[in-house]
Amino acid sequence: MAIIATGQISIVDLSDGKSLSCYITSNLPKVQVSDPNPGGGLNPDWTASPSLVLTPVVFANQTALPLGSAGLSVTWKRKEGAGTEAALASGETASGGVLTIVQNKLVGVPSGLLTYLCYVTYTDPETNIPVNIVSDITFSLIQTALHAQSVWISGEQLFKYNAEGAVSPAQIALTAHAANVSIARWQYRNASGEWTDYPTTSDNTAINGATLNVKPTHSVFVGDGATLRVLTSNADVTDVFSIYKVRDGQDGTLGASAPMAFLSNENLSFAANANGQVAATTRVCNVVAYQGTSKVTPAVGEITGAPAGMSISKGAAADNEIPITLSISANATLGGAGPQQGELLVPITSPVNTTLKIAWSKINTGATGQTGAAGADAIVFSLFAPDGTVFVNGEGSLVIEAAAYKGAVEISSGATYAWAQYASGEWQALSGQTGSSLTVAGSMISGVGTFRCSMAYGGKTYTDTLTLTDKSDNYQANIESSGGDVFKNAVGTSTLLCRLFQNGQEVDAAGEEHTYTWYRRDKNGDALDEGAAFATGKSIQIDGDDVDGKTTFICEVS
């Protein structure tokens, strides 16, 4: 038989002194995500509209007390992590019992956990006895992982002079390709070996852009070579590039064309995760050689200096260039979990005897952020009702939504959901409800209805509950207590009578048309009597042994 109405009454033993109940509603989710990458930010942003608004919902003996009621006072405090309670800070304002937060307060909390505590005092005008209760709500900050960061330079590397001294090209444009970093500035290495900011001229009015124009007349060459580098917003993420001047020898017996060899990229960096591990990848740089202004194929010896996890191979010549491939095996640390660097020695035997060097570095730029004490991969699961938790006159419907995050990423797949409603002293599954949201019609509850969502994800189950209230119903069950709702020192007796009304008129006064089943919950809202019925009948007798501090008696009418 369907339940048509539910009534409840709380009997309080004043030796424990509690007869209030309070919960806090939030207009925003209890999880805030921080993205430290370029273009990221905070979601939701408490400084935007709407700001974070916390509203206490207070009941005295299950009767709602509107904020501002006579005898009702509300004060707020805050607590960071497991620290001590403190007064509200700037950007946190309480007015009329409602707390508004207009700053992103979680950012400054080391633990990533911020709790707001609502202290409620109600003085009953009939008894003049003050009763206190405290309720709290906790918000957590999740930080996303920092994306891998890199930069590399592309462009020509040679200014070619013929025997008459004419140069080609007249200008070389270098381009810095940046990933998840911004360009800070360009520099060159002077004759003393020191890095110096590239001079600003009409060719480069600024040196913090992605493009740099280099001319052979710029005062950045040491002899016939210029070594350049680009700096980024991350001091550890840079790239080095070299440009050379090559000249034809004089005709006849006056001279021979000068030989030279160089690398297409002298500086290679590899991004690693928080454990110092590099994903499987390959990088290629070419050995380039010239005899005067004529490009020739170089002879390359055995390359040495590779760390564990890095292998090196030489390829066949293409366009007179010898490709050198650096292969990194999956999860290689290249010598250790921390940042690493080194040099590869590349011996050249033709057209010139020299040793070139490839500088490599490993940068741990993929460290995972924190989510308070749980870490970035913690599963956070909670229920909230974006349109509120109170029905009016049993009309319409309310939506309960499940918010789930793994680290900073909202869980949108791979999870299954099961919903249940608390009725008849136990959780009853809602058939067919397997989505991440539940639409509750006003007809589904009588007075108070509690719903539970269980999310199965990654081999584990996560659960949260939410209570909806119907302040009016076609059937209204009112509980009357002949001995009042207060026992003193566990002494007292009372007859609890469930009176049933429909459209304002009492029905079933004799208790013969409907079934009346009674349940109990303790002061924490947990079911007593192992979920079984405490008693049946339109009226029941209770005494001090049935009340421990605060006991709520619920009568379901069916």
Coordinates of C-alpha atoms in Angstrom, one line a residue:
M1 CA 0.0 0.0 0.0
A2 CA 1.4 3.4 -1.0
I3 CA 2.4 5.9 1.7
I4 CA 0.1 8.9 1.5
A5 CA 1.5 11.1 4.3
T6 CA 4.3 11.2 6.7
G7 CA 4.5 13.1 10.0
Q8 CA 7.2 13.4 12.6
I9 CA 7.9 14.8 16.0
S10 CA 11.1 15.1 18.0
I11 CA 11.1 14.5 21.7
V12 CA 14.0 16.1 23.5
D13 CA 15.6 15.3 26.8
L14 CA 16.8 18.6 28.1
S15 CA 19.7 16.9 29.8
D16 CA 21.2 17.1 26.3
G17 CA 19.6 20.4 25.5
K18 CA 19.0 20.1 21.7
S19 CA 15.7 20.6 19.9
L20 CA 16.9 22.4 16.7
S21 CA 17.9 21.1 13.4
C22 CA 19.7 23.0 10.7
Y23 CA 21.3 22.4 7.3
I24 CA 23.1 24.7 4.9
T25 CA 22.2 25.2 1.3
S26 CA 24.8 26.4 -1.3
N27 CA 24.0 27.9 -4.7
L28 CA 27.4 26.6 -6.1
P29 CA 29.1 23.2 -6.0
K30 CA 31.2 22.3 -3.0
V31 CA 34.2 21.6 -5.3
Q32 CA 36.3 24.4 -6.9
V33 CA 38.7 23.5 -9.7
S34 CA 41.9 25.5 -10.2
D35 CA 43.7 25.3 -13.6
P36 CA 47.2 26.7 -13.4
N37 CA 47.9 26.5 -17.2
P38 CA 47.8 29.5 -19.5
G39 CA 44.2 30.6 -20.0
G40 CA 43.0 28.6 -17.0
G41 CA 41.5 29.8 -13.8
L42 CA 39.0 28.9 -11.1
N43 CA 35.7 27.1 -11.8
P44 CA 33.3 28.2 -10.4
D45 CA 34.8 31.6 -9.9
W46 CA 33.4 33.0 -6.6
T47 CA 34.2 36.6 -7.7
A48 CA 31.9 36.3 -10.7
S49 CA 28.1 36.5 -10.7
P50 CA 26.6 34.7 -8.9
S51 CA 28.9 34.8 -5.9
L52 CA 28.9 31.9 -3.4
V53 CA 25.8 32.2 -1.2
L54 CA 25.2 30.0 1.9
T55 CA 21.7 29.9 3.4
P56 CA 20.9 28.1 6.6
V57 CA 17.5 26.2 6.8
V58 CA 16.4 26.0 10.5
F59 CA 13.7 23.8 12.0
A60 CA 12.4 23.9 15.6
N61 CA 10.7 20.7 16.4
Q62 CA 10.4 20.1 12.7
T63 CA 8.7 23.5 12.1
A64 CA 10.6 25.7 9.7
L65 CA 11.9 29.0 11.3
P66 CA 12.3 31.7 8.6
L67 CA 15.5 33.7 9.0
G68 CA 14.7 36.8 11.0
S69 CA 12.1 35.0 13.2
A70 CA 11.8 36.4 16.8
G71 CA 14.2 34.7 19.1
L72 CA 16.4 33.3 16.2
S73 CA 20.0 34.5 15.9
V74 CA 22.6 33.2 13.4
T75 CA 26.3 33.8 13.4
W76 CA 29.0 32.5 11.1
K77 CA 32.6 31.4 11.5
R78 CA 35.3 29.8 9.3
K79 CA 37.9 27.0 9.6
E80 CA 40.7 26.2 7.3
G81 CA 41.6 22.5 7.0
A82 CA 41.9 21.0 10.5
G83 CA 42.7 24.3 12.1
T84 CA 40.8 26.3 14.7
E85 CA 37.7 28.3 14.1
A86 CA 38.1 32.0 13.3
A87 CA 36.0 35.0 12.5
L88 CA 35.0 35.7 9.0
A89 CA 37.6 37.3 6.7
S90 CA 37.4 40.0 4.1
G91 CA 35.1 39.1 1.2
E92 CA 32.9 37.1 3.6
T93 CA 29.8 38.9 4.7
A94 CA 26.9 37.7 6.8
S95 CA 23.6 39.6 6.5
G96 CA 20.2 38.4 7.7
G97 CA 21.7 35.0 8.5
V98 CA 22.9 34.5 4.9
L99 CA 26.6 34.3 4.2
T100 CA 27.9 35.7 0.9
I101 CA 31.5 35.0 -0.3
V102 CA 32.8 37.3 -3.1
Q103 CA 36.4 36.2 -3.1
N104 CA 38.1 32.9 -4.1
K105 CA 39.0 32.0 -0.5
L106 CA 40.1 28.4 -1.2
V107 CA 43.2 29.6 -3.1
G108 CA 44.9 30.8 0.0
V109 CA 44.2 27.7 2.1
P110 CA 47.2 25.3 2.1
S111 CA 45.1 22.2 2.8
G112 CA 42.5 23.0 0.1
L113 CA 39.7 22.6 2.5
L114 CA 37.6 25.4 3.9
T115 CA 34.6 24.9 6.3
Y116 CA 32.0 27.5 7.1
L117 CA 30.2 27.0 10.5
C118 CA 26.7 28.3 11.2
Y119 CA 25.9 28.8 14.9
V120 CA 22.2 29.0 15.5
T121 CA 20.5 30.1 18.8
Y122 CA 16.8 30.0 19.2
T123 CA 15.0 31.2 22.3
D124 CA 11.4 29.8 22.4
P125 CA 9.2 32.8 23.4
E126 CA 6.9 30.4 25.3
T127 CA 9.5 28.8 27.5
N128 CA 12.3 31.4 27.3
I129 CA 14.8 28.5 27.1
P130 CA 17.7 29.1 24.6
V131 CA 18.7 26.2 22.4
N132 CA 21.8 26.1 20.3
I133 CA 23.0 24.1 17.3
V134 CA 25.9 24.3 14.9
S135 CA 25.9 23.2 11.3
D136 CA 28.8 23.3 8.8
I137 CA 29.5 22.9 5.1
T138 CA 33.0 22.2 3.6
F139 CA 34.4 23.3 0.3
S140 CA 37.5 21.7 -1.4
L141 CA 39.9 22.9 -4.0
I142 CA 41.2 20.7 -6.8
Q143 CA 44.2 21.7 -8.8
T144 CA 44.7 20.4 -12.3
A145 CA 48.0 19.1 -13.6
L146 CA 50.5 21.5 -15.2
H147 CA 50.7 20.7 -18.9
A148 CA 54.1 19.8 -20.4
Q149 CA 56.0 22.9 -21.4
S150 CA 58.5 23.3 -24.3
V151 CA 59.9 25.7 -26.8
W152 CA 62.1 25.3 -29.9
I153 CA 63.5 27.6 -32.5
S154 CA 63.2 27.2 -36.3
G155 CA 64.9 29.2 -39.1
E156 CA 67.8 29.3 -41.5
Q157 CA 71.3 29.0 -40.0
L158 CA 73.7 30.4 -42.7
F159 CA 74.6 33.8 -44.1
K160 CA 76.5 33.0 -47.3
Y161 CA 79.2 35.4 -48.7
N162 CA 80.5 34.9 -52.3
A163 CA 84.0 35.8 -53.4
E164 CA 82.8 39.4 -54.0
G165 CA 81.5 39.8 -50.5
A166 CA 77.8 39.8 -51.4
V167 CA 75.7 38.1 -48.7
S168 CA 72.5 35.9 -49.0
P169 CA 70.0 36.1 -47.4
A170 CA 69.9 39.7 -46.2
Q171 CA 68.0 38.7 -43.1
I172 CA 67.0 35.5 -41.3
A173 CA 63.7 35.3 -39.4
L174 CA 63.8 33.0 -36.4
T175 CA 60.5 31.6 -34.9
A176 CA 60.1 30.3 -31.4
H177 CA 57.4 27.6 -31.1
A178 CA 56.1 27.6 -27.6
A179 CA 53.8 25.1 -25.9
N180 CA 52.1 26.1 -22.6
V181 CA 54.7 28.9 -22.0
S182 CA 55.0 32.5 -23.1
I183 CA 58.0 34.1 -24.7
A184 CA 60.0 36.2 -22.2
R185 CA 62.9 37.5 -24.4
W186 CA 65.7 36.7 -26.9
Q187 CA 69.4 36.8 -25.9
Y188 CA 72.8 36.3 -27.5
R189 CA 76.1 35.1 -26.1
N190 CA 78.7 37.8 -26.2
A191 CA 82.5 37.5 -26.6
S192 CA 82.9 36.9 -22.8
G193 CA 80.5 34.0 -23.0
E194 CA 77.7 35.8 -21.1
W195 CA 74.1 35.9 -22.2
T196 CA 72.9 39.4 -23.1
D197 CA 69.6 40.7 -24.2
Y198 CA 69.3 41.0 -28.0
P199 CA 69.6 44.7 -29.0
T200 CA 66.4 46.4 -30.0
T201 CA 66.6 48.1 -33.4
S202 CA 64.2 49.0 -36.2
D203 CA 64.5 45.3 -37.2
N204 CA 63.3 44.2 -33.7
T205 CA 61.4 46.9 -31.8
A206 CA 60.7 44.3 -29.1
I207 CA 62.5 41.1 -28.1
N208 CA 59.6 39.3 -26.3
G209 CA 57.8 38.1 -29.3
A210 CA 57.8 34.7 -31.1
T211 CA 59.8 36.1 -34.1
L212 CA 63.3 37.6 -34.1
N213 CA 64.9 39.1 -37.2
V214 CA 68.7 38.6 -37.5
K215 CA 70.9 40.5 -39.9
P216 CA 74.6 39.9 -40.5
T217 CA 75.3 43.5 -39.5
H218 CA 73.8 43.0 -36.0
S219 CA 76.4 43.2 -33.2
V220 CA 75.6 39.7 -31.9
F221 CA 78.3 37.8 -33.9
V222 CA 81.5 36.6 -32.3
G223 CA 83.7 36.1 -35.3
D224 CA 81.6 34.4 -37.9
G225 CA 79.1 32.8 -35.5
A226 CA 76.2 34.0 -33.3
T227 CA 74.7 31.9 -30.5
L228 CA 71.1 32.8 -29.6
R229 CA 68.6 31.6 -27.2
V230 CA 65.0 32.2 -26.3
L231 CA 63.7 32.5 -22.7
T232 CA 60.2 31.7 -21.6
S233 CA 57.9 32.3 -18.6
N234 CA 59.4 29.1 -17.2
A235 CA 63.1 29.7 -16.5
D236 CA 63.8 26.0 -17.1
V237 CA 62.3 25.9 -20.6
T238 CA 64.6 27.5 -23.2
D239 CA 66.2 26.7 -26.6
V240 CA 69.5 27.6 -28.2
F241 CA 70.2 28.3 -31.9
S242 CA 73.3 29.1 -33.9
I243 CA 73.8 31.2 -37.0
Y244 CA 77.0 31.2 -39.0
K245 CA 78.6 33.3 -41.8
V246 CA 80.2 31.1 -44.5
R247 CA 82.5 32.5 -47.2
D248 CA 83.8 31.3 -50.5
G249 CA 87.6 31.1 -50.9
Q250 CA 89.3 33.4 -53.3
D251 CA 89.9 32.3 -56.9
G252 CA 93.2 30.9 -58.0
T253 CA 96.0 30.4 -55.5
L254 CA 94.8 33.1 -53.1
G255 CA 92.8 30.7 -50.9
A256 CA 90.6 27.7 -50.6
S257 CA 86.9 27.5 -49.5
A258 CA 86.7 27.1 -45.8
P259 CA 85.1 23.9 -44.4
M260 CA 82.6 23.9 -41.5
A261 CA 80.1 21.7 -39.8
F262 CA 77.2 22.4 -37.4
L263 CA 74.0 21.0 -35.9
S264 CA 70.5 22.0 -36.9
N265 CA 69.5 21.9 -33.2
E266 CA 72.1 22.1 -30.4
N267 CA 69.6 22.0 -27.5
L268 CA 66.9 19.4 -26.9
S269 CA 64.6 19.3 -23.9
F270 CA 62.2 16.5 -22.8
A271 CA 59.2 17.0 -20.5
A272 CA 58.7 14.5 -17.7
N273 CA 55.9 13.8 -15.2
A274 CA 56.0 14.3 -11.4
N275 CA 58.0 11.0 -11.1
G276 CA 60.6 12.2 -13.5
Q277 CA 59.4 9.8 -16.2
V278 CA 59.5 10.7 -19.9
A279 CA 56.9 9.4 -22.4
A280 CA 58.2 7.4 -25.3
T281 CA 59.4 10.0 -27.9
T282 CA 62.0 10.7 -30.6
R283 CA 63.9 13.9 -31.6
V284 CA 65.9 14.5 -34.7
C285 CA 68.7 16.9 -35.4
N286 CA 70.8 17.0 -38.5
V287 CA 74.6 17.4 -39.0
V288 CA 75.1 20.0 -41.8
A289 CA 78.5 20.7 -43.5
Y290 CA 79.7 23.2 -46.0
Q291 CA 82.9 23.6 -48.1
G292 CA 82.8 27.3 -48.6
T293 CA 79.2 28.0 -49.8
S294 CA 78.8 24.5 -51.2
K295 CA 76.9 22.0 -49.1
V296 CA 78.7 18.7 -48.7
T297 CA 77.9 15.4 -46.9
P298 CA 79.7 15.2 -43.5
A299 CA 81.4 12.1 -42.1
V300 CA 80.1 11.4 -38.6
G301 CA 81.8 9.1 -36.1
E302 CA 80.4 7.2 -33.1
I303 CA 78.2 9.4 -30.9
T304 CA 78.7 9.1 -27.1
G305 CA 77.3 10.4 -23.9
A306 CA 73.7 9.0 -24.0
P307 CA 72.2 8.2 -20.6
A308 CA 70.2 5.1 -19.7
G309 CA 66.8 5.2 -21.5
M310 CA 68.2 7.1 -24.5
S311 CA 69.4 5.4 -27.8
I312 CA 71.1 7.2 -30.7
S313 CA 71.1 6.3 -34.4
K314 CA 72.5 7.9 -37.5
G315 CA 70.5 7.8 -40.7
A316 CA 71.4 7.9 -44.4
A317 CA 72.3 11.3 -45.9
A318 CA 69.4 13.3 -47.3
D319 CA 70.1 16.6 -49.0
N320 CA 73.7 16.1 -47.9
E321 CA 72.6 16.2 -44.2
I322 CA 73.1 13.3 -41.8
P323 CA 70.1 12.9 -39.4
I324 CA 70.8 11.9 -35.8
T325 CA 67.7 10.3 -34.1
L326 CA 67.4 10.4 -30.3
S327 CA 64.9 7.8 -29.1
I328 CA 63.6 7.9 -25.5
S329 CA 62.0 4.6 -24.1
A330 CA 58.7 4.8 -22.3
N331 CA 59.0 5.9 -18.6
A332 CA 62.7 6.5 -18.9
T333 CA 64.2 8.8 -16.1
L334 CA 67.4 9.6 -18.1
G335 CA 69.5 9.1 -15.0
G336 CA 67.3 10.0 -12.1
A337 CA 63.8 11.2 -11.0
G338 CA 64.8 14.8 -10.7
P339 CA 65.7 17.3 -13.5
Q340 CA 68.6 16.0 -15.6
Q341 CA 70.9 17.4 -18.3
G342 CA 74.0 16.4 -20.3
E343 CA 75.9 16.5 -23.5
L344 CA 76.2 14.2 -26.5
L345 CA 79.5 14.3 -28.3
V346 CA 79.3 14.1 -32.1
P347 CA 82.7 13.6 -33.8
I348 CA 83.1 15.0 -37.3
T349 CA 86.0 13.8 -39.6
S350 CA 85.0 15.4 -42.9
P351 CA 85.0 18.1 -44.3
V352 CA 86.6 19.3 -41.0
N353 CA 87.9 17.5 -37.9
T354 CA 85.9 18.7 -34.9
T355 CA 83.5 17.6 -32.2
L356 CA 80.0 19.0 -32.0
K357 CA 77.9 18.9 -28.9
I358 CA 74.1 18.3 -28.4
A359 CA 73.0 19.7 -25.1
W360 CA 69.9 17.8 -23.7
S361 CA 67.8 18.4 -20.6
K362 CA 64.9 16.8 -18.8
I363 CA 62.3 19.1 -17.2
N364 CA 59.7 17.8 -14.7
T365 CA 56.9 20.0 -15.9
G366 CA 53.9 17.6 -15.5
A367 CA 53.5 17.6 -11.7
T368 CA 50.0 16.8 -10.5
G369 CA 48.3 19.4 -8.4
Q370 CA 46.6 18.9 -5.0
T371 CA 43.1 18.5 -3.8
G372 CA 43.5 19.2 -0.2
A373 CA 44.6 16.2 1.8
A374 CA 43.2 13.7 -0.8
G375 CA 45.6 14.5 -3.7
A376 CA 44.7 15.3 -7.3
D377 CA 43.4 11.8 -8.2
A378 CA 40.9 11.7 -5.2
I379 CA 37.3 10.9 -6.1
V380 CA 35.0 13.7 -4.9
F381 CA 31.3 12.8 -5.0
S382 CA 28.4 14.9 -3.7
L383 CA 24.7 15.6 -4.4
F384 CA 23.1 19.0 -4.7
A385 CA 19.8 20.5 -5.8
P386 CA 20.4 23.5 -8.0
D387 CA 16.8 24.7 -7.7
G388 CA 16.5 24.2 -3.9
T389 CA 15.2 21.4 -1.6
V390 CA 11.7 22.6 -0.7
F391 CA 8.5 21.8 -2.4
V392 CA 5.6 24.2 -2.0
N393 CA 2.1 22.6 -1.9
G394 CA 3.5 19.4 -3.4
E395 CA 3.6 21.0 -6.8
G396 CA 6.2 20.7 -9.6
S397 CA 9.5 18.8 -9.4
L398 CA 13.0 19.3 -8.2
V399 CA 16.2 17.9 -9.7
I400 CA 19.0 16.3 -7.6
E401 CA 22.3 16.2 -9.4
A402 CA 25.4 14.2 -8.7
A403 CA 28.7 15.9 -9.1
A404 CA 31.7 13.6 -9.4
Y405 CA 35.4 14.5 -10.0
K406 CA 38.5 12.4 -10.4
G407 CA 41.2 14.9 -9.5
A408 CA 40.3 18.0 -11.5
V409 CA 38.4 16.1 -14.2
E410 CA 34.6 15.8 -14.0
I411 CA 33.6 12.1 -14.4
S412 CA 31.4 12.0 -17.5
S413 CA 31.9 8.3 -18.5
G414 CA 32.7 5.0 -17.0
A415 CA 30.4 5.5 -14.0
T416 CA 27.1 3.9 -13.2
Y417 CA 24.5 5.3 -10.8
A418 CA 21.8 3.8 -8.6
W419 CA 19.2 5.9 -6.8
A420 CA 17.1 5.0 -3.7
Q421 CA 14.5 6.6 -1.4
Y422 CA 14.3 6.1 2.3
A423 CA 10.8 4.8 3.2
S424 CA 9.4 2.3 5.7
G425 CA 12.6 2.4 7.7
E426 CA 14.8 1.3 4.8
W427 CA 16.4 2.3 1.5
Q428 CA 14.2 1.4 -1.4
A429 CA 15.7 1.3 -4.9
L430 CA 14.2 3.5 -7.5
S431 CA 13.8 1.3 -10.6
G432 CA 15.1 2.6 -13.9
Q433 CA 17.0 5.6 -12.3
T434 CA 20.5 5.1 -13.6
G435 CA 21.6 8.6 -14.6
S436 CA 23.7 11.2 -12.8
S437 CA 20.5 13.2 -12.0
L438 CA 17.1 12.4 -10.5
T439 CA 13.9 14.3 -11.1
V440 CA 11.7 14.1 -8.0
A441 CA 8.1 15.0 -8.4
G442 CA 6.3 16.5 -5.4
S443 CA 4.0 13.5 -5.3
M444 CA 7.0 11.3 -4.4
I445 CA 7.3 12.6 -0.9
S446 CA 5.1 13.3 2.1
G447 CA 6.5 15.9 4.4
V448 CA 10.2 14.9 4.2
G449 CA 11.9 12.6 1.7
T450 CA 15.5 11.5 1.8
F451 CA 17.2 10.3 -1.4
R452 CA 20.5 8.4 -1.9
C453 CA 22.8 8.1 -4.9
S454 CA 25.4 5.4 -5.2
M455 CA 28.1 5.8 -8.0
A456 CA 30.1 2.8 -9.0
Y457 CA 33.4 3.9 -10.5
G458 CA 36.8 2.3 -10.8
G459 CA 35.8 -0.8 -8.8
K460 CA 34.6 1.3 -5.8
T461 CA 31.2 2.7 -4.7
Y462 CA 30.7 6.3 -3.6
T463 CA 27.5 7.5 -1.8
D464 CA 25.8 10.7 -0.8
T465 CA 22.3 11.6 0.4
L466 CA 20.1 14.6 0.1
T467 CA 16.8 15.5 1.9
L468 CA 13.8 17.2 0.2
T469 CA 11.0 18.8 2.2
D470 CA 7.3 19.2 1.2
K471 CA 5.7 21.9 3.3
S472 CA 2.2 21.1 2.2
D473 CA 0.5 18.0 0.9
N474 CA -2.9 16.7 -0.1
Y475 CA -2.7 14.6 3.1
Q476 CA -1.0 16.1 6.1
A477 CA 0.0 14.0 9.1
N478 CA 0.4 16.0 12.3
I479 CA 1.8 14.4 15.4
E480 CA 0.5 15.5 18.8
S481 CA 2.2 14.7 22.1
S482 CA 0.0 14.6 25.2
G483 CA 3.2 15.1 27.3
G484 CA 4.7 17.8 25.2
D485 CA 8.0 17.5 23.4
V486 CA 10.4 17.8 26.3
F487 CA 11.4 15.2 28.8
K488 CA 13.7 16.2 31.7
N489 CA 16.5 14.0 32.8
A490 CA 15.0 11.0 30.9
V491 CA 11.8 11.2 32.9
G492 CA 8.4 11.5 31.3
T493 CA 5.6 9.8 29.5
S494 CA 3.5 10.8 26.5
T495 CA 0.9 9.6 24.1
L496 CA 1.8 10.3 20.5
L497 CA -1.3 10.7 18.2
C498 CA -1.1 11.0 14.5
R499 CA -3.9 13.2 13.1
L500 CA -4.5 13.0 9.4
F501 CA -5.8 15.9 7.4
Q502 CA -6.9 16.3 3.8
N503 CA -7.4 19.8 2.4
G504 CA -7.6 21.2 5.9
Q505 CA -10.2 18.7 7.2
E506 CA -9.4 15.8 9.6
V507 CA -10.0 12.4 8.1
D508 CA -9.8 8.9 9.6
A509 CA -10.3 10.2 13.2
A510 CA -10.9 6.6 14.4
G511 CA -7.8 5.2 12.7
E512 CA -9.6 2.5 10.9
E513 CA -9.2 3.6 7.2
H514 CA -5.4 3.7 7.1
T515 CA -2.4 2.0 8.5
Y516 CA -0.1 3.9 10.8
T517 CA 3.5 2.7 11.1
W518 CA 6.0 4.3 13.5
Y519 CA 9.8 4.5 13.1
R520 CA 12.5 6.2 15.2
R521 CA 15.7 8.1 14.3
D522 CA 18.4 9.2 16.8
K523 CA 19.8 12.7 17.1
N524 CA 22.2 12.1 14.2
G525 CA 19.3 11.1 11.9
D526 CA 20.2 7.4 11.9
A527 CA 17.5 4.8 12.0
L528 CA 16.9 3.0 15.3
D529 CA 15.4 -0.4 15.9
E530 CA 17.6 -1.8 13.0
G531 CA 15.2 -0.1 10.6
A532 CA 12.2 -2.1 11.7
A533 CA 9.0 -0.5 12.8
F534 CA 9.0 0.8 16.3
A535 CA 5.2 0.5 16.7
T536 CA 1.9 0.5 14.8
G537 CA -1.4 2.3 15.4
K538 CA -2.9 5.7 15.3
S539 CA -1.6 6.5 18.8
I540 CA 1.3 5.0 20.8
Q541 CA 2.7 5.3 24.3
I542 CA 6.3 6.4 24.9
D543 CA 8.4 7.1 28.0
G544 CA 11.9 8.3 29.0
D545 CA 13.5 5.0 28.0
D546 CA 12.4 5.6 24.4
V547 CA 14.3 8.9 24.1
D548 CA 18.1 9.4 24.1
G549 CA 18.9 13.1 24.0
K550 CA 16.8 13.7 20.9
T551 CA 14.7 11.1 19.3
T552 CA 12.5 11.7 16.2
F553 CA 9.3 9.7 15.9
I554 CA 8.1 9.3 12.3
C555 CA 4.7 8.0 11.4
E556 CA 4.0 6.8 7.9
V557 CA 0.4 6.7 6.9
S558 CA -0.6 4.3 4.1

